[in-house]
Coordinates of C-alpha atoms in Angstrom, one line a residue:
Chain M
M1 CA -9.3 -27.3 -24.6
K2 CA -7.4 -25.5 -21.9
S3 CA -8.8 -22.3 -20.4
E4 CA -6.8 -19.2 -19.4
P5 CA -3.9 -20.0 -17.1
L6 CA -4.3 -18.9 -13.5
Y7 CA -1.5 -17.8 -11.1
L8 CA -1.2 -18.0 -7.4
L9 CA 1.5 -16.1 -5.4
D10 CA 3.4 -17.7 -2.5
T11 CA 4.4 -15.7 0.6
N12 CA 8.1 -15.5 -0.2
V13 CA 7.3 -13.7 -3.5
I14 CA 5.5 -11.0 -1.6
Y15 CA 8.6 -10.5 0.5
D16 CA 10.6 -9.8 -2.6
M17 CA 8.0 -7.4 -4.0
L18 CA 9.0 -5.2 -1.0
T19 CA 12.4 -4.6 -2.4
M20 CA 10.9 -2.7 -5.3
L21 CA 10.7 0.1 -2.8
T22 CA 14.4 0.4 -2.6
E23 CA 17.1 1.6 -4.9
K24 CA 18.3 -1.9 -5.4
P25 CA 15.3 -4.2 -6.0
S26 CA 16.0 -7.9 -5.7
G27 CA 16.2 -10.0 -8.9
I28 CA 13.1 -11.9 -7.8
G29 CA 11.3 -8.6 -7.0
R30 CA 12.1 -7.4 -10.5
S31 CA 10.9 -10.6 -12.0
I32 CA 7.6 -10.7 -10.2
D33 CA 7.0 -7.0 -10.8
K34 CA 7.7 -7.3 -14.5
F35 CA 5.3 -10.3 -14.7
L36 CA 2.5 -8.6 -12.8
S37 CA 2.9 -5.4 -14.9
V38 CA 2.6 -7.1 -18.2
T39 CA 0.4 -10.1 -17.7
N40 CA -3.2 -10.0 -18.6
K41 CA -3.8 -13.3 -16.8
K42 CA -5.6 -13.6 -13.5
V43 CA -3.3 -13.6 -10.6
Y44 CA -4.5 -14.5 -7.1
I45 CA -3.2 -14.4 -3.6
S46 CA -4.9 -16.7 -1.1
D47 CA -6.0 -15.2 2.2
L48 CA -3.7 -17.8 3.7
V49 CA -0.7 -16.3 2.0
W50 CA -1.7 -12.7 2.7
T51 CA -2.2 -13.7 6.4
E52 CA 1.1 -15.6 6.6
F53 CA 2.9 -12.6 5.1
S54 CA 1.1 -10.2 7.6
I55 CA 2.1 -12.4 10.5
S56 CA 5.7 -12.8 9.5
W57 CA 5.9 -9.0 8.8
F58 CA 4.4 -7.7 12.1
Q59 CA 4.9 -10.5 14.6
K60 CA 8.6 -11.4 14.2
N61 CA 11.9 -9.7 15.1
I62 CA 10.0 -6.9 16.9
S63 CA 12.2 -4.2 18.1
F64 CA 11.0 -3.6 21.6
P65 CA 13.2 -0.6 22.4
D66 CA 12.0 1.3 19.3
Y67 CA 8.6 -0.3 18.9
E68 CA 6.7 2.8 17.6
L69 CA 9.4 3.6 15.0
W70 CA 9.7 0.0 14.1
Y71 CA 6.0 -0.5 13.7
S72 CA 5.5 2.7 11.7
R73 CA 8.2 1.6 9.2
K74 CA 6.7 -1.9 9.0
L75 CA 3.3 -0.4 8.4
A76 CA 4.6 2.0 5.7
S77 CA 6.2 -0.8 3.7
Y78 CA 3.3 -3.2 4.3
A79 CA 0.9 -0.5 2.9
Q80 CA 3.1 -0.1 -0.2
V81 CA 3.1 -3.8 -1.0
Y82 CA -0.7 -3.8 -0.5
Q83 CA -0.9 -0.9 -2.9
Q84 CA 1.2 -2.7 -5.5
L85 CA -1.0 -5.8 -5.3
L86 CA -4.2 -3.7 -5.7
R87 CA -2.7 -1.7 -8.6
R88 CA -1.5 -4.9 -10.3
N89 CA -5.1 -6.3 -10.0
V90 CA -4.0 -9.2 -7.9
E91 CA -7.2 -10.8 -6.6
L92 CA -7.9 -12.4 -3.2
L93 CA -8.6 -16.1 -3.2
P94 CA -10.7 -16.8 -0.1
I95 CA -10.0 -20.5 0.8
L96 CA -13.3 -20.6 2.7
K97 CA -15.0 -20.3 -0.6
L98 CA -13.2 -23.1 -2.4
S99 CA -15.8 -25.6 -3.6
A100 CA -13.8 -28.7 -2.6
G101 CA -14.6 -28.3 1.1
G102 CA -13.2 -24.8 1.7
Y103 CA -11.2 -24.5 4.9
A104 CA -11.9 -28.0 6.1
G105 CA -10.8 -29.5 2.7
V106 CA -7.6 -27.5 2.8
V107 CA -6.8 -28.6 6.4
D108 CA -7.6 -32.2 5.6
L109 CA -5.3 -32.3 2.6
A110 CA -2.6 -30.2 4.4
R111 CA -2.5 -32.7 7.2
D112 CA -2.3 -35.6 4.8
L113 CA 0.6 -33.8 3.0
A114 CA 2.3 -33.0 6.3
I115 CA 2.4 -36.5 7.8
V116 CA 3.6 -38.1 4.5
K117 CA 6.6 -40.5 4.9
Y118 CA 8.7 -39.8 1.8
D119 CA 10.2 -42.6 -0.2
D120 CA 13.8 -43.1 0.9
S121 CA 14.9 -42.8 -2.7
F122 CA 13.3 -39.3 -2.8
I123 CA 15.1 -38.3 0.4
R124 CA 18.4 -39.5 -1.0
E125 CA 17.7 -37.6 -4.2
V126 CA 17.1 -34.4 -2.2
Q127 CA 20.3 -35.0 -0.2
K128 CA 22.2 -35.6 -3.4
N129 CA 20.9 -32.4 -4.7
F130 CA 22.2 -30.5 -1.7
D131 CA 25.5 -32.3 -2.0
R132 CA 25.8 -31.3 -5.7
K133 CA 24.9 -27.7 -4.9
L134 CA 27.4 -27.7 -2.0
E135 CA 30.2 -29.0 -4.3
N136 CA 29.4 -26.3 -6.9
A137 CA 29.3 -23.6 -4.2
L138 CA 32.6 -24.7 -2.7
R139 CA 34.2 -24.8 -6.1
E140 CA 33.2 -21.2 -6.7
E141 CA 35.5 -18.5 -5.6
P142 CA 33.5 -15.8 -3.8
T143 CA 34.0 -12.2 -4.9
E144 CA 34.6 -9.5 -2.3
K145 CA 31.1 -8.3 -2.8
N146 CA 29.3 -11.7 -2.2
R147 CA 31.8 -13.2 0.3
Q148 CA 29.4 -13.0 3.2
A149 CA 26.4 -14.2 1.3
H150 CA 28.4 -17.0 -0.2
H151 CA 29.6 -18.1 3.2
E152 CA 26.0 -18.1 4.5
Y153 CA 24.9 -20.0 1.5
V154 CA 27.5 -22.7 2.0
E155 CA 26.7 -22.9 5.7
R156 CA 23.0 -23.3 5.0
L157 CA 23.6 -26.0 2.4
Q158 CA 25.8 -27.9 4.9
K159 CA 23.1 -27.6 7.5
N160 CA 20.3 -28.6 5.1
Y161 CA 22.3 -31.7 4.0
Y162 CA 21.6 -33.1 7.5
N163 CA 18.6 -31.2 8.7
G164 CA 16.6 -30.0 5.8
K165 CA 13.0 -28.8 5.4
L166 CA 10.4 -29.7 2.8
L167 CA 6.9 -28.6 3.5
D168 CA 7.3 -26.6 6.7
G169 CA 5.4 -23.7 8.2
L170 CA 2.3 -23.0 6.2
D171 CA 3.8 -24.7 3.1
S172 CA 1.4 -27.7 3.4
M173 CA -1.6 -25.4 3.8
I174 CA -0.6 -23.2 0.8
L175 CA 0.1 -26.3 -1.3
A176 CA -3.2 -27.9 -0.3
S177 CA -5.2 -24.7 -1.1
S178 CA -3.4 -24.4 -4.5
I179 CA -4.3 -28.0 -5.3
L180 CA -8.0 -27.5 -4.4
F181 CA -8.0 -24.3 -6.4
A182 CA -6.5 -26.2 -9.4
Q183 CA -9.1 -28.9 -8.9
E184 CA -11.8 -26.2 -8.9
N185 CA -10.4 -25.0 -12.3
P186 CA -9.6 -28.3 -14.1
K187 CA -9.5 -26.7 -17.5
S188 CA -6.8 -24.2 -16.5
T189 CA -3.2 -24.7 -15.8
V190 CA -2.7 -23.2 -12.3
T191 CA 0.8 -22.0 -11.4
L192 CA 1.9 -21.4 -7.9
V193 CA 4.7 -18.8 -8.1
S194 CA 7.1 -19.6 -5.3
N195 CA 10.7 -19.0 -4.6
D196 CA 10.9 -22.0 -2.3
R197 CA 12.7 -24.7 -4.3
W198 CA 12.4 -27.3 -1.6
M199 CA 8.7 -26.9 -1.3
G200 CA 8.5 -27.1 -5.0
T201 CA 10.6 -30.3 -5.1
A202 CA 8.5 -32.0 -2.5
A203 CA 5.2 -30.8 -4.0
N204 CA 6.1 -32.0 -7.5
H205 CA 7.2 -35.4 -6.1
L206 CA 3.9 -35.9 -4.1
M207 CA 1.7 -34.8 -7.0
L208 CA 3.5 -37.1 -9.4
N209 CA 3.3 -40.1 -7.0
A210 CA 0.0 -39.3 -5.3
A211 CA -1.3 -42.9 -5.7
S212 CA 1.7 -44.5 -4.1
Y213 CA 1.3 -42.1 -1.1
S214 CA -2.4 -42.9 -0.9
L215 CA -3.2 -39.2 -1.2
K216 CA -6.8 -39.8 -2.3
N217 CA -7.7 -36.1 -2.4
L218 CA -5.0 -35.6 -5.1
T219 CA -6.4 -38.4 -7.4
K220 CA -10.1 -38.1 -7.2
R221 CA -10.4 -34.8 -9.2
P222 CA -8.2 -33.9 -12.2
F223 CA -6.0 -30.8 -12.0
T224 CA -2.9 -29.2 -13.4
L225 CA -0.7 -27.4 -10.9
K226 CA 2.8 -26.2 -11.7
I227 CA 5.2 -24.6 -9.3
K228 CA 7.5 -22.0 -10.8
T229 CA 10.0 -19.5 -9.5
P230 CA 9.4 -15.9 -10.6
A231 CA 12.4 -16.2 -12.9
E232 CA 10.8 -19.2 -14.6
L233 CA 7.6 -17.3 -15.4
G234 CA 9.2 -15.7 -18.5
R235 CA 10.5 -19.0 -19.8
Chain H
M1 CA -7.2 12.2 26.1
K2 CA -4.3 10.3 24.6
S3 CA -1.0 12.3 24.8
L4 CA 0.6 12.5 21.3
K5 CA 4.2 12.9 20.2
I6 CA 4.2 15.9 17.9
L7 CA 6.9 17.5 15.7
V8 CA 6.2 21.1 14.9
M9 CA 8.1 22.5 11.8
D10 CA 8.0 26.3 11.4
D11 CA 10.7 28.7 10.2
E12 CA 9.8 31.1 13.0
I13 CA 9.8 28.6 15.8
Y14 CA 13.1 30.0 17.3
A15 CA 12.3 33.7 16.8
N16 CA 12.5 36.1 19.7
D17 CA 8.8 36.9 19.8
L18 CA 5.5 35.3 20.7
N19 CA 4.6 34.4 17.1
P20 CA 1.7 31.9 16.5
A21 CA 4.0 28.9 16.1
I22 CA 5.6 29.5 19.5
L23 CA 2.2 30.0 21.1
A24 CA 0.9 26.9 19.5
V25 CA 3.8 24.8 20.9
E26 CA 3.1 26.2 24.4
R27 CA -0.6 25.4 24.0
L28 CA 0.0 21.8 22.8
R29 CA 2.3 21.2 25.7
Q30 CA -0.3 22.5 28.1
D31 CA -2.8 20.1 26.4
G32 CA -0.5 17.3 27.6
H33 CA 1.3 16.5 24.4
S34 CA 5.0 15.8 23.9
V35 CA 6.1 18.5 21.4
E36 CA 9.4 18.8 19.6
T37 CA 10.3 21.6 17.2
T38 CA 12.4 22.2 14.2
D39 CA 12.9 25.0 11.7
R40 CA 14.3 22.7 9.0
M41 CA 12.3 20.7 6.4
S42 CA 15.2 18.3 6.0
V43 CA 15.1 17.5 9.8
V44 CA 11.5 16.3 9.4
L45 CA 12.2 14.0 6.5
N46 CA 15.4 12.6 8.1
S47 CA 13.5 12.0 11.4
L48 CA 11.7 9.2 9.6
K49 CA 14.8 7.1 9.9
S50 CA 15.2 7.5 13.6
R51 CA 12.1 8.9 15.3
H52 CA 8.4 8.3 15.5
F53 CA 5.9 11.1 15.7
D54 CA 2.1 10.7 16.0
V55 CA 1.5 14.1 14.3
Y56 CA 3.5 16.5 12.2
V57 CA 2.4 20.1 12.4
L58 CA 3.8 21.9 9.3
D59 CA 4.2 25.5 8.3
I60 CA 3.8 26.1 4.6
D61 CA 6.2 29.0 3.9
M62 CA 9.7 27.9 5.2
S63 CA 11.6 30.6 3.3
A64 CA 13.0 32.3 6.5
V65 CA 15.5 29.5 7.0
V66 CA 18.1 28.1 4.6
D67 CA 17.7 24.4 4.2
E68 CA 19.4 21.8 2.1
L69 CA 16.0 21.1 0.5
Q70 CA 15.4 23.4 -2.4
D71 CA 12.1 24.3 -4.0
A72 CA 10.1 22.8 -1.2
N73 CA 7.6 24.0 1.3
G74 CA 5.4 22.6 4.1
A75 CA 2.9 21.2 1.6
T76 CA 5.7 19.3 -0.2
I77 CA 6.9 17.8 3.0
G78 CA 3.4 16.8 4.0
K79 CA 2.9 15.2 0.7
V80 CA 6.1 13.2 1.0
L81 CA 5.2 12.1 4.5
R82 CA 1.8 10.9 3.3
Q83 CA 3.4 9.1 0.4
W84 CA 6.0 7.5 2.7
S85 CA 3.2 6.3 4.9
A86 CA -0.6 6.6 4.5
F87 CA -0.7 6.7 8.3
S88 CA 1.4 9.9 8.8
N89 CA -0.8 12.5 10.5
I90 CA -0.3 15.9 9.0
V91 CA -1.8 19.2 10.2
V92 CA -0.8 22.4 8.4
F93 CA -0.5 25.5 10.6
S94 CA 0.2 28.4 8.3
A95 CA -0.6 32.0 7.5
R96 CA 0.9 32.1 4.0
G97 CA -0.5 29.1 2.1
E98 CA -1.9 29.6 -1.3
A99 CA -4.4 27.8 -3.5
P100 CA -2.1 24.9 -4.7
H101 CA -1.2 24.2 -1.0
W102 CA -4.8 24.1 0.1
F103 CA -5.7 21.7 -2.7
A104 CA -2.6 19.5 -2.2
S105 CA -3.5 19.3 1.5
A106 CA -7.0 17.9 0.6
N107 CA -5.7 15.6 -2.1
Y108 CA -3.1 14.0 0.1
H109 CA -5.6 13.7 2.9
F110 CA -3.8 15.9 5.5
Q111 CA -5.7 15.6 8.7
G112 CA -6.2 19.4 9.0
Y113 CA -5.3 22.8 7.7
V114 CA -5.4 25.6 10.2
F115 CA -4.9 29.2 9.3
K116 CA -2.7 31.2 11.7
G117 CA -5.4 33.8 12.3
D118 CA -6.9 35.1 15.6
R119 CA -8.2 31.7 16.6
G120 CA -5.5 29.7 15.0
V121 CA -3.9 28.3 18.2
D122 CA -7.4 27.3 19.5
E123 CA -8.3 25.6 16.2
L124 CA -4.9 23.8 16.1
S125 CA -5.4 22.6 19.6
A126 CA -8.9 21.3 18.7
H127 CA -7.6 19.5 15.6
I128 CA -4.9 17.8 17.6
A129 CA -7.5 16.9 20.3
Q130 CA -9.7 15.3 17.7
L131 CA -6.7 13.3 16.4
A132 CA -5.9 12.2 19.9
S133 CA -9.4 10.8 20.4
Q134 CA -9.6 9.0 17.0
T135 CA -8.8 5.4 16.4
V136 CA -7.4 4.6 13.0
H137 CA -9.2 2.0 10.9
M138 CA -6.7 0.1 8.8
D139 CA -8.3 -1.8 5.9
F140 CA -5.8 -4.1 4.1
S141 CA -8.4 -6.5 2.6
L142 CA -7.6 -7.6 -0.9
E143 CA -11.1 -8.8 -1.5
K144 CA -12.6 -7.0 -4.4
C145 CA -15.6 -4.9 -3.7
A146 CA -18.6 -5.4 -5.9
L147 CA -18.3 -1.9 -7.5
P148 CA -21.7 -0.4 -8.2
R149 CA -22.5 1.1 -11.6
D150 CA -24.2 4.2 -10.2
L151 CA -22.4 7.6 -10.1
V152 CA -23.9 10.7 -8.6
I153 CA -23.0 13.9 -10.3
Y154 CA -23.9 17.4 -9.1
R155 CA -23.1 20.4 -11.4
H156 CA -24.2 23.8 -10.1
E157 CA -25.8 26.0 -12.7
S158 CA -23.4 28.8 -11.8
L159 CA -20.6 27.0 -13.6
P160 CA -19.9 28.6 -17.0
S161 CA -20.9 26.4 -19.9
T162 CA -17.3 26.3 -21.0
V163 CA -16.2 24.6 -17.8
L164 CA -17.0 20.8 -17.7
P165 CA -20.4 20.9 -19.5
W166 CA -22.6 17.9 -18.8
Q167 CA -21.7 16.1 -22.0
R168 CA -18.0 16.3 -21.1
I169 CA -18.6 15.0 -17.6
R170 CA -20.6 12.1 -19.0
E171 CA -17.7 11.3 -21.3
L172 CA -15.2 11.3 -18.4
C173 CA -17.4 9.0 -16.3
H174 CA -17.8 6.6 -19.2
R175 CA -14.0 6.5 -19.7
V176 CA -13.3 5.5 -16.1
F177 CA -16.3 3.4 -15.1
P178 CA -17.6 0.6 -17.3
D179 CA -21.2 1.2 -18.3
P180 CA -22.1 3.7 -15.5
V181 CA -25.6 4.8 -14.5
L182 CA -25.4 8.5 -13.9
H183 CA -27.7 10.4 -11.5
E184 CA -27.4 14.0 -12.6
C185 CA -28.3 16.6 -9.9
T186 CA -28.4 20.3 -9.7
R187 CA -29.2 20.6 -6.0
L188 CA -27.3 19.1 -3.0
Q189 CA -30.6 17.8 -1.7
E190 CA -31.0 15.7 -4.8
V191 CA -27.5 14.4 -4.2
Q192 CA -28.5 13.3 -0.7
D193 CA -31.5 11.4 -2.2
A194 CA -29.3 9.8 -4.9
L195 CA -27.0 8.4 -2.2
K196 CA -29.6 5.8 -1.6
T197 CA -28.5 4.1 -4.9
D198 CA -25.2 3.1 -3.2
P199 CA -23.1 4.8 -5.9
A200 CA -19.5 4.1 -6.7
C201 CA -18.6 7.7 -6.6
V202 CA -20.0 11.2 -6.0
L203 CA -18.8 14.2 -8.0
L204 CA -19.8 17.7 -6.8
L205 CA -18.9 20.6 -9.1
H206 CA -19.5 24.2 -8.2
T207 CA -18.1 27.6 -8.9
M208 CA -17.7 28.1 -5.2
F209 CA -19.9 26.8 -2.3
R210 CA -21.5 29.6 -0.2
D211 CA -20.2 29.9 3.3
Q212 CA -23.5 29.3 5.0
E213 CA -24.7 26.7 7.6
T214 CA -27.2 25.0 5.4
T215 CA -24.5 24.4 2.7
W216 CA -22.1 22.9 5.2
A217 CA -24.9 20.8 6.7
D218 CA -25.8 19.4 3.3
L219 CA -22.2 18.7 2.4
D220 CA -21.5 17.0 5.8
V221 CA -24.3 14.6 5.1
I222 CA -22.8 13.8 1.7
L223 CA -19.2 13.5 2.8
A224 CA -20.2 11.3 5.7
V225 CA -20.8 8.4 3.3
Q226 CA -17.1 8.1 2.5
P227 CA -15.2 5.9 1.7
T228 CA -18.2 4.1 0.2
P229 CA -18.5 6.0 -2.1
Q230 CA -15.6 8.5 -2.3
V231 CA -16.6 12.1 -2.9
I232 CA -14.8 14.3 -5.3
I233 CA -15.3 18.1 -5.2
G234 CA -14.4 20.6 -7.9
V235 CA -14.5 24.4 -7.3
D236 CA -13.2 27.5 -9.0
S237 CA -10.5 28.9 -6.6
G238 CA -10.6 32.2 -8.4
A239 CA -14.4 32.6 -8.2
G240 CA -15.4 36.2 -7.6
G241 CA -11.9 37.5 -7.3
A242 CA -8.5 36.4 -6.0
P243 CA -8.2 32.9 -4.4
E244 CA -7.4 34.6 -1.1
S245 CA -11.0 35.8 -0.9
N246 CA -12.1 32.1 -1.1
R247 CA -9.6 30.8 1.4
G248 CA -12.1 30.4 4.2
V249 CA -14.5 28.3 2.1
I250 CA -11.7 26.2 0.5
L251 CA -10.2 25.5 3.9
Q252 CA -13.6 24.5 5.2
L253 CA -13.7 22.0 2.3
V254 CA -10.2 20.8 3.0
N255 CA -11.0 20.1 6.6
R256 CA -14.1 18.2 5.6
H257 CA -11.8 15.7 3.8
P258 CA -13.2 15.0 0.4
F259 CA -11.4 12.2 -1.5
R260 CA -10.3 14.8 -4.0
L261 CA -10.5 18.6 -4.2
V262 CA -10.0 19.8 -7.8
D263 CA -9.3 23.4 -8.8
L264 CA -11.4 24.1 -11.8
T265 CA -9.4 27.1 -12.7
Q266 CA -6.5 24.9 -13.7
S267 CA -6.1 24.2 -17.4
D268 CA -5.6 20.5 -16.8
C269 CA -8.6 20.2 -14.5
E270 CA -10.3 17.6 -16.8
V271 CA -7.2 15.4 -16.7
T272 CA -7.1 15.8 -12.9
L273 CA -10.8 15.0 -12.7
E274 CA -10.4 11.8 -14.7
T275 CA -7.4 10.6 -12.6
S276 CA -9.4 11.4 -9.5
L277 CA -12.3 9.3 -10.7
A278 CA -9.9 6.5 -11.5
A279 CA -8.4 6.7 -8.0
A280 CA -11.9 6.8 -6.5
R281 CA -12.7 3.6 -8.4
L282 CA -9.5 1.9 -7.2
W283 CA -9.8 3.0 -3.6
Y284 CA -13.6 2.5 -3.3
A285 CA -14.3 1.3 0.2
R286 CA -10.6 1.6 1.2
Q287 CA -8.2 4.1 2.6
E288 CA -6.0 5.5 -0.2
I289 CA -2.3 4.6 -0.2
F290 CA -0.1 6.7 -2.3
E291 CA 2.8 5.5 -4.4
Y292 CA 6.2 5.8 -2.7
P293 CA 7.9 9.2 -3.1
T294 CA 10.8 8.1 -5.3
D295 CA 11.8 11.8 -6.0
F296 CA 12.6 12.2 -2.3
Q297 CA 14.2 8.8 -1.7
D298 CA 17.6 10.3 -0.8
F299 CA 16.0 12.3 2.0
V300 CA 13.5 9.9 3.4
G301 CA 15.1 6.5 3.0
H302 CA 12.9 3.5 2.2
P303 CA 10.9 2.2 5.1
L304 CA 12.5 -1.3 5.1
S305 CA 14.8 -1.9 8.0
A306 CA 18.4 -3.1 7.5
E307 CA 17.4 -6.4 8.9
D308 CA 14.5 -6.8 6.5
L309 CA 16.7 -6.0 3.6
E310 CA 19.4 -8.3 4.7
A311 CA 16.9 -11.2 5.0
I312 CA 15.6 -10.6 1.6
R313 CA 19.0 -10.1 0.0
M314 CA 20.2 -13.4 1.5
Q315 CA 17.2 -15.2 0.0
D316 CA 17.9 -13.5 -3.3
E317 CA 21.6 -14.6 -3.3
L318 CA 20.5 -18.1 -2.4
F319 CA 18.0 -18.1 -5.2
A320 CA 20.6 -16.8 -7.7
E321 CA 23.1 -19.5 -6.7
Q322 CA 20.5 -22.2 -7.0
E323 CA 19.5 -21.0 -10.5
D324 CA 23.2 -21.2 -11.5
G325 CA 23.5 -24.7 -10.0
D326 CA 20.4 -25.9 -11.7
E327 CA 21.5 -24.7 -15.1
E328 CA 24.7 -26.7 -14.7

């Protein structure tokens, strides 16, 4: 019998939680806030994700001319998202304490995931996916309001068609820690809540075909890990 | 000593006399700080969009100047600044504050409350010097603390039996803390001994503490344990007469920075006490961060930069388009 489902938050979701501070929260921000405010399930954020968010928040796009003002605003919004996580009972998952080897286990698996050579059929499928989305996007007539965003979206799809990303940055580490956490809780369905579709696509493919990729760490202990977007949580 | 960037808000700052606010600005500049001034509350709030100040020195009564902000005072502004960022440093410098302002200053963790009396300018200078020498510890750990079950409760016998009798206090504690172990004390010395149990919270209830060195020494020992545990103090602001007669003692308490200072004369003091206990439980071992001041959003503006918002918005648009695409 399955135990209570467990949830993990990805870094991009934390970004969207920040928009709840504004008059116009993002759709993802609203979805995740609604989920956190009503769920009685255990929701975790790994120290890896919290650190990645902290790094991306404070160490990128620094305004050198107005550093003190820039930093105080960054700190104010960072403190607010921290406050939201605490009030919503989101718990920290320290990857050092994962039973399957802790940090070393995560790094080992992340490296295996990172150097994977994907099947050509999968890469073609990903490319086809971009192509289909691009066709849909080009067919769509942008409104005055979303013209700029639409243009950027099309540009990004065109770029990704030739030069895409799958498990970049800390994605492999976050996926590896999620898998080890799921293995530690084999009776629970663990859901990684992420807005990164491409990470999700690659992760699902690798988990489904672990044996053919010789990803031994994925096959030696049973686990159930799903990757869902915040909007999919309610479905 | 570090030189601080200070904004002084006072409705008499541009008066043609040597009032305490003007003298204070001179003194702070002599101390080596960079000081700017305004007589408008709206200027302080709007400055959040474009300027950084290490410390805001705020007058309470701002009625001498017409401002676009209605029904506000220095305590309101300080509260909004603290809600906007838990790292805004606020020092009140005022002659006209009343009990609600004193309690608000404590409960929003203002760094100081200085009365514009004979020694006001010296005291303000000392407060700012202390801030200049401090380093701020920022704790953003999400790791859950193992919350102890012990609670230390002090209820002075001078409190009337109608005000928070022991049984009521026990009920409140049981409502907030699961299965607590209560250490009930009637002397501050007993509280100090009970601190050895590493309690989750300390609650001190008194009609009014006596302004004597031994009391302050005892309280200092107890308050020094914060934030593990947090210390909540409840006093009767009207004890022995008008609140004005207790101003000195209450401001001493404010400047000792309890986690909460509750006015037991208020009809809703039990509710306030319960929410204070709940807050102490949540912020046990951490610096308290207040919820964003949505009421004042028009004046303050959210702390996200335009670039941050644009990046998130783009991601959101992308996400929405993908969702549509997938559904097809």
